[in-house]
XYZ file of C-alpha atoms in Angstrom:
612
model
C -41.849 -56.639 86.040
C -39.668 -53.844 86.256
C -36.548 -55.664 85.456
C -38.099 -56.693 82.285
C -39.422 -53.242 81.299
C -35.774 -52.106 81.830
C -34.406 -54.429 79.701
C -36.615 -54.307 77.083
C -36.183 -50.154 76.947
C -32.287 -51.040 77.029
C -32.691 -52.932 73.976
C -34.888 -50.695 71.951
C -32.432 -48.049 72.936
C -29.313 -50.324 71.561
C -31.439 -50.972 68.423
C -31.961 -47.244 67.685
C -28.128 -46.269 68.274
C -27.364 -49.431 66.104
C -29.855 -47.840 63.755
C -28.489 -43.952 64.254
C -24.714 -45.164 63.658
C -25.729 -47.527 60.405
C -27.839 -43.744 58.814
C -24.366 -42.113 60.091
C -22.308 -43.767 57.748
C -24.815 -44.428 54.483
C -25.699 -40.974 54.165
C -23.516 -38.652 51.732
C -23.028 -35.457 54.198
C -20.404 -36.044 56.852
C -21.936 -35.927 60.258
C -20.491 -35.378 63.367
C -21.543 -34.795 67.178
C -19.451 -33.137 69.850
C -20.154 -32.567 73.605
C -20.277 -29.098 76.363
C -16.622 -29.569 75.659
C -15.948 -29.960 72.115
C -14.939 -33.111 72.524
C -16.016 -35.259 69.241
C -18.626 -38.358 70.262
C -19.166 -39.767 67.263
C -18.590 -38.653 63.513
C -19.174 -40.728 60.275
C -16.690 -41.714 57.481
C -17.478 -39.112 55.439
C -16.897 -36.623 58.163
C -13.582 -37.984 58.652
C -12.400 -38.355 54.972
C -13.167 -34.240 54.548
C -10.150 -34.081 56.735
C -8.234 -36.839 55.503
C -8.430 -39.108 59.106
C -10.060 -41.626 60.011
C -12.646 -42.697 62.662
C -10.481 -43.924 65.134
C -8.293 -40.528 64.997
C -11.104 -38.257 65.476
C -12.891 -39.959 68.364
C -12.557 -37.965 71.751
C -10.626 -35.306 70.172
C -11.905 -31.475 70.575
C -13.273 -30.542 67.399
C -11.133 -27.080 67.669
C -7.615 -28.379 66.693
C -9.591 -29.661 63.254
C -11.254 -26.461 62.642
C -8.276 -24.462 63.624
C -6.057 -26.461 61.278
C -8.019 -24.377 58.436
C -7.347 -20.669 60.055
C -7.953 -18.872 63.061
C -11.236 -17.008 61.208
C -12.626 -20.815 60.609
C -11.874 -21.502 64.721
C -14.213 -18.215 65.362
C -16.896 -18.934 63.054
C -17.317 -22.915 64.691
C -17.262 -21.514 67.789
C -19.930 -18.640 67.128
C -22.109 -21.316 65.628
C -21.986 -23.651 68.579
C -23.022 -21.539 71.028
C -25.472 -19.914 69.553
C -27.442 -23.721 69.129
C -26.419 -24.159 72.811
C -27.848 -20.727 73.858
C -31.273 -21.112 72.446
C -31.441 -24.632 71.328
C -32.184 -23.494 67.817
C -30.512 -25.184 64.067
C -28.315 -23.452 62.620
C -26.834 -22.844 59.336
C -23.134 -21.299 58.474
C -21.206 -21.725 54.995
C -17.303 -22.320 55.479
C -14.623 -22.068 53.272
C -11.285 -24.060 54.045
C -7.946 -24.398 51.969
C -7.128 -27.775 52.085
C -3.686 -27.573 50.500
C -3.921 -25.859 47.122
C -7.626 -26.265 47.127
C -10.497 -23.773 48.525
C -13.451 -26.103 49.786
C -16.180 -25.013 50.508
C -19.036 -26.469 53.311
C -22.402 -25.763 54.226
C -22.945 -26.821 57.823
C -26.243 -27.480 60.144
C -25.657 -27.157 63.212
C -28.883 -28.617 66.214
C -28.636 -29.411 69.564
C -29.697 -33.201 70.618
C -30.354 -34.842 74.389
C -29.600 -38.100 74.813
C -32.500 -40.075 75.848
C -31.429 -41.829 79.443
C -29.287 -38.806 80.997
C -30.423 -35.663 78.821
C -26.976 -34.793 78.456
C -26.914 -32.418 75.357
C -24.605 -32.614 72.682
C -23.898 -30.744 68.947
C -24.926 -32.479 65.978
C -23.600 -31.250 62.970
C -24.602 -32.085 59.292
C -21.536 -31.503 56.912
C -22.161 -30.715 53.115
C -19.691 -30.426 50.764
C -20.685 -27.582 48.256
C -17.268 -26.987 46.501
C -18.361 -28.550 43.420
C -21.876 -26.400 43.909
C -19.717 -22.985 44.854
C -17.911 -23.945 41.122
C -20.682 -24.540 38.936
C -22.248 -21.066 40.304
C -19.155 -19.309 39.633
C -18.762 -20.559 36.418
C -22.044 -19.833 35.674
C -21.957 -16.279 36.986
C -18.623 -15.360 35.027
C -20.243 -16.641 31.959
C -23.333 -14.613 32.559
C -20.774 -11.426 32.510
C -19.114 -12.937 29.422
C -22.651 -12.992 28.055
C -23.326 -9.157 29.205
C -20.220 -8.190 27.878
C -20.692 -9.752 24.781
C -23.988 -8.782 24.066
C -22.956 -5.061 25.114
C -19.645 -4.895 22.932
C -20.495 -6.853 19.792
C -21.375 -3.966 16.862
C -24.810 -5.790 16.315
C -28.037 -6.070 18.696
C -29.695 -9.387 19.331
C -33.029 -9.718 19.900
C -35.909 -12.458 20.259
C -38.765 -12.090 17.887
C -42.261 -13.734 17.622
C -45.002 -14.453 15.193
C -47.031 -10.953 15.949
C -43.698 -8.763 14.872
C -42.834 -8.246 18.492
C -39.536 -8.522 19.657
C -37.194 -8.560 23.015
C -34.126 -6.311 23.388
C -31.640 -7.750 25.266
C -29.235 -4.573 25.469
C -30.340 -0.574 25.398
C -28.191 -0.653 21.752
C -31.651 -0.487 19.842
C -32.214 3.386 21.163
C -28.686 4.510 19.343
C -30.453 3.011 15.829
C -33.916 3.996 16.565
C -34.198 6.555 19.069
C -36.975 4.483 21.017
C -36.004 2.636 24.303
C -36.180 -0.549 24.510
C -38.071 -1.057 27.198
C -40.792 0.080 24.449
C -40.332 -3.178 22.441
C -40.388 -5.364 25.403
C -43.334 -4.044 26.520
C -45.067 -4.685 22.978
C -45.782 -0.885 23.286
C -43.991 -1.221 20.046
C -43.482 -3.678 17.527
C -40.569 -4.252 14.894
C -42.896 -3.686 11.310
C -43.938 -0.350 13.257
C -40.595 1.373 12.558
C -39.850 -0.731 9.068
C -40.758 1.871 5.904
C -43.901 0.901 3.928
C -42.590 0.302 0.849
C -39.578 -2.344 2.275
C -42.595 -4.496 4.353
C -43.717 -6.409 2.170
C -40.242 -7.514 0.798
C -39.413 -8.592 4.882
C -42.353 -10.522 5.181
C -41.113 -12.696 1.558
C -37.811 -13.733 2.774
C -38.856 -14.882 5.459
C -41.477 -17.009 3.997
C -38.869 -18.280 1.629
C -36.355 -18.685 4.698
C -39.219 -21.079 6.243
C -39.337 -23.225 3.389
C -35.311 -24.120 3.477
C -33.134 -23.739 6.618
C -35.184 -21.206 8.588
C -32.569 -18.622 8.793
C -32.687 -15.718 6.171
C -30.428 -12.685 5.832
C -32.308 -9.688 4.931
C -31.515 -5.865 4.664
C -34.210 -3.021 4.767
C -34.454 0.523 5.633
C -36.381 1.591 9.138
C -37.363 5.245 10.233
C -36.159 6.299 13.745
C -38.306 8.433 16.000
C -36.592 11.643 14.957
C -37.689 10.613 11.244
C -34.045 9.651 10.038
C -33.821 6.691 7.218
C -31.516 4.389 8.589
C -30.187 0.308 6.929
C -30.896 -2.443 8.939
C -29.162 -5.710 7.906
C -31.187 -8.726 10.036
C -29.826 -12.183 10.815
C -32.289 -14.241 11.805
C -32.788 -18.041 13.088
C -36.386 -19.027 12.815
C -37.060 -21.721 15.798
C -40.114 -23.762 15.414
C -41.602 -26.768 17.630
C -42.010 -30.635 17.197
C -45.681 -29.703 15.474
C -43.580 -27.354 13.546
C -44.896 -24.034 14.539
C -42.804 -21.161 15.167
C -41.791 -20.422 18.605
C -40.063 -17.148 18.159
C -37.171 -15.759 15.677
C -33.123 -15.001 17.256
C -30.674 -13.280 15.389
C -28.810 -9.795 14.983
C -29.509 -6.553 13.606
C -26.756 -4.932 12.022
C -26.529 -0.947 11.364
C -25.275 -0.574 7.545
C -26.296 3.089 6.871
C -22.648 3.999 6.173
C -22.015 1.071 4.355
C -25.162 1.217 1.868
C -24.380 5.247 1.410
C -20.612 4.081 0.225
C -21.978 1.642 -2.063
C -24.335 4.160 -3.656
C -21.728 6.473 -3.484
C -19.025 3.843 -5.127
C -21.226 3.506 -7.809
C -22.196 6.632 -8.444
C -18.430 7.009 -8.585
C -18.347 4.321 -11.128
C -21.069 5.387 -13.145
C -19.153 9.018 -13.475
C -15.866 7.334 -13.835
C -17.689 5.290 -16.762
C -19.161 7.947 -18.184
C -16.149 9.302 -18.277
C -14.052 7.082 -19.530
C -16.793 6.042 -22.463
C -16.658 10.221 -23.723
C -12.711 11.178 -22.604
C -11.116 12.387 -26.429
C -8.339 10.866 -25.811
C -7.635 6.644 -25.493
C -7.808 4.769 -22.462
C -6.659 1.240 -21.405
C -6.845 -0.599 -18.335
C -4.999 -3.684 -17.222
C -5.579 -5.802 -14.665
C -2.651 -7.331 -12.254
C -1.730 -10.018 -14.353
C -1.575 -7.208 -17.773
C -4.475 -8.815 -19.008
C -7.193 -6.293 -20.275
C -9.820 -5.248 -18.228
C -11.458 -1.990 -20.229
C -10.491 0.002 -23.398
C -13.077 3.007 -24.348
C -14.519 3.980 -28.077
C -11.889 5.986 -28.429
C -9.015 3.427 -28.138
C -11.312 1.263 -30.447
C -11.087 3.934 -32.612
C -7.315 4.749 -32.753
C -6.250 1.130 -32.737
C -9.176 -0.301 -35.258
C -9.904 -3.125 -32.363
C -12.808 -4.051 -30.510
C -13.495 -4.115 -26.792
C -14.929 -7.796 -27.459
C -11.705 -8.441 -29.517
C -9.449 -7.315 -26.699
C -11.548 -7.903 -23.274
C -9.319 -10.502 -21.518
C -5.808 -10.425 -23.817
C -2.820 -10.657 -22.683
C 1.015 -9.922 -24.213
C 1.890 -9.589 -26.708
C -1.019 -7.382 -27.434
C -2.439 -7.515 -31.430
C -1.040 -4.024 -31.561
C 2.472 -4.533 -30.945
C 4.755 -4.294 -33.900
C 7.730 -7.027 -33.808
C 10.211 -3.746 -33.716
C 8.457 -2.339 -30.106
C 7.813 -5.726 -28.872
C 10.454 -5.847 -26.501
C 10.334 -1.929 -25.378
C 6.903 -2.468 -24.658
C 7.241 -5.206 -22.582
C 9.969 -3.195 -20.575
C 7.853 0.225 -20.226
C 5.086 -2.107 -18.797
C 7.674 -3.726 -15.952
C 9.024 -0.522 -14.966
C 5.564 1.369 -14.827
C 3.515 -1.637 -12.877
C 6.521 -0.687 -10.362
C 6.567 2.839 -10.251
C 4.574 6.058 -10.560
C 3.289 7.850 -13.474
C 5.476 7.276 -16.106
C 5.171 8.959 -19.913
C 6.493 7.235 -23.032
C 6.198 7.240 -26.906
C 5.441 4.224 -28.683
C 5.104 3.341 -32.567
C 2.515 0.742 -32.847
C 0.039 -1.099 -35.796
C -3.423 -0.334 -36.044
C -5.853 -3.730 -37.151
C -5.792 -2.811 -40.751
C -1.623 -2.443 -40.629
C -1.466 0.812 -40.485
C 1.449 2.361 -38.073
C 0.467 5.345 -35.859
C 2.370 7.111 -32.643
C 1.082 7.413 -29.315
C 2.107 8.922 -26.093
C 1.061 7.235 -23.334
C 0.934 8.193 -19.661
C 0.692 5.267 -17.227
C 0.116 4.633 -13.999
C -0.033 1.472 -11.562
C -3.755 1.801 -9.339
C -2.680 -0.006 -6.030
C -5.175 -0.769 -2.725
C -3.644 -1.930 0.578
C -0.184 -1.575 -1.112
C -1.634 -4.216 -3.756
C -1.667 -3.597 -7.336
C -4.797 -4.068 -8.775
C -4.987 -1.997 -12.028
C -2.705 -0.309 -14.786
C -4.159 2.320 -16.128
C -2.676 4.078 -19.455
C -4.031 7.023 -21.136
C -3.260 7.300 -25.170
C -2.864 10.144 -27.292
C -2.553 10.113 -30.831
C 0.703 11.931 -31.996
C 0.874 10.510 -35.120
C 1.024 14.186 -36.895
C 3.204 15.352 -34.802
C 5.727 12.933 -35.088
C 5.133 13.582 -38.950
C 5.815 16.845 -38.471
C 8.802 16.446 -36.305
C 10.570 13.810 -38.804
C 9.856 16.952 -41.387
C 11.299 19.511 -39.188
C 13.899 17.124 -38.755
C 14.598 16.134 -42.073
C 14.828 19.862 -43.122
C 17.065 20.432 -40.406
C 19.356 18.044 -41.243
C 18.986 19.645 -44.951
C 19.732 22.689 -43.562
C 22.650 21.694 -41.836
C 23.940 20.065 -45.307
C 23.341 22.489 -47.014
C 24.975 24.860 -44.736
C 28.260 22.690 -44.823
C 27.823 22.618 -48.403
C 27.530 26.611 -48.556
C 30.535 26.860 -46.203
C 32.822 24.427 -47.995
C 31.736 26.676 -50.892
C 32.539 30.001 -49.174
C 35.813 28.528 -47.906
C 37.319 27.554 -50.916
C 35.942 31.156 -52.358
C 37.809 32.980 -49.842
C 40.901 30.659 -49.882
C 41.493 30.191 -54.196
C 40.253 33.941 -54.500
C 40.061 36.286 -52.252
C 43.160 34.551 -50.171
C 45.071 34.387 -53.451
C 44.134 38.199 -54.275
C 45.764 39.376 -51.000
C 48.348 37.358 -50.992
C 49.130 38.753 -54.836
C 48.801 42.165 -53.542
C 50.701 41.841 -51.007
C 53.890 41.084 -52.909
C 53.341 44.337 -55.112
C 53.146 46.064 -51.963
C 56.247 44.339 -51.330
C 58.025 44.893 -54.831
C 56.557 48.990 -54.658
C 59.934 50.404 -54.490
C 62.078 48.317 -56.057
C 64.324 50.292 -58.304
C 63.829 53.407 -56.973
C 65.755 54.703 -54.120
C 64.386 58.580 -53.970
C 61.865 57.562 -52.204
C 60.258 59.599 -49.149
C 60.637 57.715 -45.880
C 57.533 58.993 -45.232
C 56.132 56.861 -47.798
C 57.975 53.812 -47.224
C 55.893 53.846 -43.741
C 52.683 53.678 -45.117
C 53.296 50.949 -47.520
C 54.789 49.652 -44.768
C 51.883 49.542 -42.577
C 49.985 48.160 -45.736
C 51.885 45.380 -46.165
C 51.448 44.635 -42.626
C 47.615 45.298 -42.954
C 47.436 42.709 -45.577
C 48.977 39.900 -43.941
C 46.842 40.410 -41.449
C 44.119 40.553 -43.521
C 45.170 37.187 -45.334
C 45.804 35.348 -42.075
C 42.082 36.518 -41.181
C 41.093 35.351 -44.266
C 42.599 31.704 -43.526
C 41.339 31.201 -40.297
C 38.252 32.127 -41.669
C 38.673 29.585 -44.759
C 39.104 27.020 -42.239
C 36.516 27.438 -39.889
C 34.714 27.305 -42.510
C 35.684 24.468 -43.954
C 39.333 22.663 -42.065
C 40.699 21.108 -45.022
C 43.136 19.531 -42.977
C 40.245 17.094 -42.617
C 41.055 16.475 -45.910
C 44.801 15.690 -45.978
C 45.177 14.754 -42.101
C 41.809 13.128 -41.151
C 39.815 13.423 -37.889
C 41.863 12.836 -35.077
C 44.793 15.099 -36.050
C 42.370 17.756 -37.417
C 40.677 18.023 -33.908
C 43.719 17.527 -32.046
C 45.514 20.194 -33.993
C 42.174 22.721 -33.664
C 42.233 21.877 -29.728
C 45.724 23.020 -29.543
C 45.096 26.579 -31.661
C 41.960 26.859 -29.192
C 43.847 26.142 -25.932
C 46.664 28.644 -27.267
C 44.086 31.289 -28.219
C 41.820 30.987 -25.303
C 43.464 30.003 -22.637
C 41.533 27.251 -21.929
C 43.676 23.849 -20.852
C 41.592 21.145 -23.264
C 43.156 17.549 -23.404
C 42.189 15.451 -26.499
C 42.700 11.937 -26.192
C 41.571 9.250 -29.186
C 41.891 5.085 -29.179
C 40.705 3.490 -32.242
C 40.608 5.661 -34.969
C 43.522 5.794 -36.503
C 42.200 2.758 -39.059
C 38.942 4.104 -39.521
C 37.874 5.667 -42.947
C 35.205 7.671 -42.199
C 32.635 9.492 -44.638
C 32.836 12.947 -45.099
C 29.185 13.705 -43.270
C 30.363 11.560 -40.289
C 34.128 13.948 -39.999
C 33.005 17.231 -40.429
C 29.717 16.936 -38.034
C 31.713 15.428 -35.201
C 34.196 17.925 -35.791
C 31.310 20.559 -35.687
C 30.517 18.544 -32.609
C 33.910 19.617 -30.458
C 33.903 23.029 -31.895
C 29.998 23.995 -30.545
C 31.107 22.234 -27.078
C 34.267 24.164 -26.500
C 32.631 27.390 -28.251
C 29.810 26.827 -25.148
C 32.280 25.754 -22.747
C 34.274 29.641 -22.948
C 31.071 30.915 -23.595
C 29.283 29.580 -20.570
C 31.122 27.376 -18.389
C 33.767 29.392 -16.761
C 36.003 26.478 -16.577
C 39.921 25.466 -16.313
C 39.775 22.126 -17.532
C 38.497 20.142 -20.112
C 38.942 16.692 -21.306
C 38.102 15.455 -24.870
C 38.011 11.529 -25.366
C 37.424 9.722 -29.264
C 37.274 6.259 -29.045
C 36.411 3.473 -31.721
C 34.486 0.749 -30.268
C 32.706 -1.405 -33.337
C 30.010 -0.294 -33.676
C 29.791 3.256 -32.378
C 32.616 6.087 -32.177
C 31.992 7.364 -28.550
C 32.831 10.938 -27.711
C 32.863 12.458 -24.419
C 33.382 15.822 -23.685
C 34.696 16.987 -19.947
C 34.756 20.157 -18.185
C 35.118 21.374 -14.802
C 33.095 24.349 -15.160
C 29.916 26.028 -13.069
C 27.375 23.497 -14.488
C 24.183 24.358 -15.184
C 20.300 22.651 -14.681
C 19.702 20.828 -17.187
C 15.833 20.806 -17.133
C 15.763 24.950 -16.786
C 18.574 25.985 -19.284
C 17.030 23.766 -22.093
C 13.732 25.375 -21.735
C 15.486 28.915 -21.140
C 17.626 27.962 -24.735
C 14.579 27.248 -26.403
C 13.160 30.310 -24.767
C 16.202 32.285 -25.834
C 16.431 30.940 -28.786
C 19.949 29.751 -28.233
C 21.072 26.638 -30.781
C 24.080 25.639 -29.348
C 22.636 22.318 -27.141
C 19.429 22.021 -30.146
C 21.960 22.367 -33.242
C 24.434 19.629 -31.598
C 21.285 17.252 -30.721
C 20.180 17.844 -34.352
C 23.885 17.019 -35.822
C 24.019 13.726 -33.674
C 20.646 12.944 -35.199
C 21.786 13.380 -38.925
C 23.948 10.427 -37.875
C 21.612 8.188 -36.649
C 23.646 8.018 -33.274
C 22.777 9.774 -28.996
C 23.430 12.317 -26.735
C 23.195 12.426 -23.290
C 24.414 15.736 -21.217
C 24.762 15.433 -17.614
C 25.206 18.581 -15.506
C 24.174 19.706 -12.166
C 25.450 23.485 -10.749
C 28.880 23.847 -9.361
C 29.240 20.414 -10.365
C 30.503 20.717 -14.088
C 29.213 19.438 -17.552
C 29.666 15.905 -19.223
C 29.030 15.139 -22.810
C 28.496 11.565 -24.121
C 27.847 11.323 -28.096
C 27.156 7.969 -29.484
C 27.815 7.652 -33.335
C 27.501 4.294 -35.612
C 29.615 2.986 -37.782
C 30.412 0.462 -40.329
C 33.857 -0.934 -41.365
C-alpha cells in the first residue's frame, strides 16, 4: 500500500517538474534557479541567450562568474539581492544595467526563494526581464517631453487649448508678459479669453471663427486685448478648431502671437506714406519715381504740369520716355546708369514737353536701396527753362562783348600804329635833323634834344608793343603758330619765365580770324595768370591739329590752387581771368577743363572744332 502511494507521489512529482521545465522554456522572461552556493540548477533558453550560452554551458556553474562578467558593481548588487530573499524568505525586485559589448541592457529581476518538495532544500528563483527596449522608449519619450518644454518656452508665440465657453489652457507662464494675469488664472476658468478682448473687436472674433467652421476649421485672426494694467496690446491668433465624429467642437489649439510693435510700424509706415504723399502731391517743384527696372512708378501734378503728360499716360513706361528728345536720348540713358549706381547725382537736361515744346530741367537723382537692393530712383525736377534763357543771353552778349572788344582793339591798334606811331616816329627824325646846319650850338642844348630823341623812341617802342597787344598783326602775315611762338619767346625774355611752345598739325590749317585771335587771347590770359598767380619755373604750351578739334594744353609747375574755392573766390572777387577764357572757348563752340590741386601745379586742356 505504501509502495504504491510512493510511486504514485513519485510520478505526480515527475509530472510537475516535466510541467515546471516545459513553463521554463515557453515563457518570454529568462528564468533561472541557483542553490546555498550559487551554483545554477536549472535556467531556461531565454536565460541563457541574454548571455549568449547555452543550456548545457550554464548548468552547475556559479552564477557569479556571469554576473561578474558585466562589472564588479553588477557582482555586488546579485549578491545583495540574494541574500536578502535568503534572509527573510521575501521576493525581491532589483533593476540592472549591463554593457554587453557596445550595448547598455537593461533587466528587471525578481528574485523568491523556493523549497523543493521531497528534501526542502531551498534554492533562488529568479525571473529575468529584459526592459532595454522599455528603458528606450521612456527615454525617448522623456527627452522629447524637454524638447516639448523647450519648445513651448522658446518659441516667440504662446499655445494654448481653447473650448466652446471662451476658456482656455496655458501651457507656459508667457501669457502674464502679454497680459499681466497669471496663467494659472485661465486654467482655473477664473478667467476667460473674451474677458480681456476689447468690446468693440468681440464681435469681429466671434465671425471668423464662424466662417473658419464652415471651411477648414482653422482661421487666422488679429484683435486688440487690454492687459490688467489697462495697456492696448495686438494679438494675432492661430487657431485649429478640432471637432468630433458627430461634429461638435472639442476644443480650439493654436498660437497667440504679440504684434503690438508690428501694427504701431504699420500705422506708423503709413502715416509715413500718407505725409510722404501729401508731400509729394503739393512739393513746387517735379518729382519722378522709377522703379528697379526704370519703369515709372509715380510722377506728381507738378511733373504733369511741366512735361504736359499724365500720370495715367506715364504709370508703367519705360525708355525711352515720351519726353526724350532724339538729341538727349543717349545722355539720358547714361545719367540714368551712372545714378541707379551711385549717390545723389545733379544734371541738366533739355527735353520736349507733349505739345513739342522744349524746356530745361535740373534734376537731382538719387537711387532708394533696402538690404543693399535697389528698389526705387527717385529724381526731383526743376524748371530752368528761364534761366538757361537768360544764360544763352548773357552769353550771347558776352561773346558780343568780346567781339566787339577785339573789334575796338584792332581799331585802337591800327590808330596808334598808322597815327600816333607814325607821328612819333616823324618827330623823332626832326628831333634828329634839329641841328643840322648849325654848329654854334650850346652843348647844353644838344643834351636835351638828346634825351628827347631818346624819350621818343621809347615812347614809339611803347606805342608798338602796345599796337600789338592790341591787335598782333603778325597774325596777319605769319599765322598762329609763329605768332604765339614768337609772343612766348618776348614773354619768356621779359619775364623770366621758361615757357616751351610746341605745335603738330597746324602748319596746313587756314583758320578764321575769330578762331586765331581768341586762341591767341587764350595763351596770353594763361601765361598773364600763370606770373600773376602761379609762382612757377616751368611751363609747357602744346597746339596740336587732330580733325576735328585743335587741342591746346597749357602746363605749369606752379603752387596750384583748389579749384572748387578759387572759382567761387574769382567770382567773389570779381576776377575774369578763368570766366573770360571759359567764355572765349564758348564763342567757339569748343571745352575747357582745368585741373589743379595745391603744390601740385595747373593743367589746361582747351578743345576747339574745326572744319577743313
Amino acid at each position: 500500500m505504501n509502495t504504491q502511494m510512493q510511486k504514485n507521489k513519485t510520478a505526480s512529482l515527475q509530472q510537475a517538474d516535466g510541467f515546471f521545465k516545459a513553463l521554463m522554456h515557453t515563457i518570454n522572461d529568462g528564468i533561472v534557479i541557483t542553490d546555498t552556493t550559487q551554483q545554477i540548477i536549472m535556467a531556461n533558453d531565454v536565460f541563457c541567450a541574454f548571455f549568449g550560452l547555452d543550456a548545457k554551458e550554464v548548468y552547475k556553474t556559479s552564477m557569479t562568474v556571469w554576473i561578474e562578467s558585466f562589472g564588479t558593481d553588477a557582482l555586488a548588487r546579485w549578491h545583495e539581492l540574494e541574500e536578502s530573499v535568503r534572509l527573510d524568505g521575501q521576493c525581491r525586485n532589483i533593476e540592472f544595467n549591463m554593457l554587453s559589448g557596445k550595448i547598455l541592457r537593461f533587466f528587471n529581476v525578481n528574485a523568491s526563494l523556493i523549497k523543493h518538495p521531497v528534501d526542502d532544500k531551498t534554492a533562488v528563483i529568479s525571473i529575468w526581464r529584459d526592459s532595454t527596449e522599455h528603458k528606450q522608449a521612456e527615454e525617448a519619450l522623456r527627452e522629447s517631453e524637454q524638447e516639448y518644454v523647450s519648445l513651448i518656452k522658446n518659441i516667440p508665440s504662446i499655445v494654448y487649448k481653447g473650448y466652446k465657453d471662451w476658456s482656455v489652457n496655458f501651457f507656459d507662464k508667457k501669457i502674464e508678459s502679454i497680459t499681466g494675469y497669471d496663467a494659472r488664472d485661465f486654467n482655473s476658468r477664473k478667467l476667460k479669453w473674451v474677458d480681456v478682448i476689447i468690446e468693440e473687436d468681440i464681435e469681429r472674433t466671434k465671425k471668423s471663427f464662424i466662417e473658419a467652421l464652415k471651411t477648414e476649421k482653422s482661421y487666422v485672426r488679429e484683435y486688440r486685448i487690454k492687459s490688467k494694467d489697462g495697456e492696448i496690446c495686438w494679438i494675432q491668433e492661430r487657431g485649429q478648431i478640432v471637432c468630433d465624429k458627430n461634429g461638435e467642437i472639442e476644443c480650439v489649439n493654436g498660437v497667440f502671437f504679440d504684434i503690438t510693435k508690428r501694427k504701431y510700424a504699420e500705422e506708423a509706415l503709413r502715416e509715413s506714406e500718407a505725409f510722404n504723399a501729401s508731400l509729394m502731391n503739393h512739393a513746387p517743384s517735379a518729382i519722378l519715381v522709377l522703379n528697379s527696372d526704370t519703369s515709372i512708378k509715380y510722377v506728381n501734378p507738378a511733373f504733369e504740369k511741366i512735361s504736359g503728360f499724365s500720370y495715367k499716360e506715364l504709370m508703367g513706361s519705360k525708355a525711352p520716355y515720351p519726353w526724350q528728345t532724339k538729341e538727349t536720348l543717349d545722355k539720358t540713358k547714361n545719367d540714368l546708369d551712372v545714378a541707379t549706381h551711385n549717390d545723389v547725382r545733379k544734371v541738366e537736361q533739355l527735353f520736349q514737353k507733349k505739345n513739342g515744346n522744349l524746356f530745361w530741367v535740373e534734376i537731382t537723382s538719387a537711387p532708394v536701396e533696402s538690404g543693399g537692393e535697389l528698389k526705387y530712383y527717385l529724381s526731383n525736377w526743376i524748371d530752368i527753362t528761364e534761366r538757361k534763357q537768360a544764360e544763352e543771353q548773357i552769353r550771347t552778349l558776352t561773346q558780343q562783348l568780346i567781339k566787339a572788344q577785339e573789334n575796338e582793339r584792332q581799331m585802337i591798334s591800327r590808330e596808334l600804329h598808322d597815327r600816333i606811331g607814325q607821328d612819333l616816329s616823324m618827330l623823332k627824325i626832326l628831333c634828329n635833323n634839329l641841328f643840322d646846319n648849325q654848329s654854334e650850338v650850346p652843348a647844353e642844348m644838344r643834351q636835351r634834344v638828346s634825351q628827347l630823341y631818346k624819350i621818343l623812341g621809347d615812347s614809339i617802342n611803347s606805342v608798338r608793343d602796345m599796337a600789338y597787344d592790341l591787335r598782333p598783326s603778325s597774325l596777319d602775315q605769319l599765322g598762329l603758330v609763329r605768332t604765339l611762338y614768337q609772343f612766348c619767346e618776348d614773354f619768356s625774355e621779359k619775364t623770366g619765365l621758361n615757357v616751351d611752345f610746341n605745335s603738330a598739325g597746324m602748319d596746313e590749317l587756314k583758320l578764321d580770324f575769330d578762331t586765331e585771335i581768341n586762341m591767341y587771347r587764350l595763351v596770353q590770359e594763361s601765361l598773364n595768370n600763370i606770373i600773376k598767380h602761379a609762382d612757377a619755373k616751368q611751363v609747357t604750351i602744346k597746339l596740336v591739329a587732330s580733325f576735328p578739334k585743335i587741342i591746346l594744353r597749357i602746363e605749369d609747375d606752379g603752387k596750384g590752387f583748389d579749384k572748387k574755392n578759387r572759382l567761387d573766390a574769382a567770382a567773389y572777387e570779381k576776377r575774369m581771368g578763368i570766366i573770360s577764357m571759359k567764355e572765349r572757348v564758348s564763342l567757339l563752340n569748343g571745352k575747357i577743363r582745368i585741373n589743379s590741386s595745391p603744390a601740385k601745379g595747373t593743367k589746361i586742356f582747351i578743345e576747339v572744332p574745326y572744319k577743313r
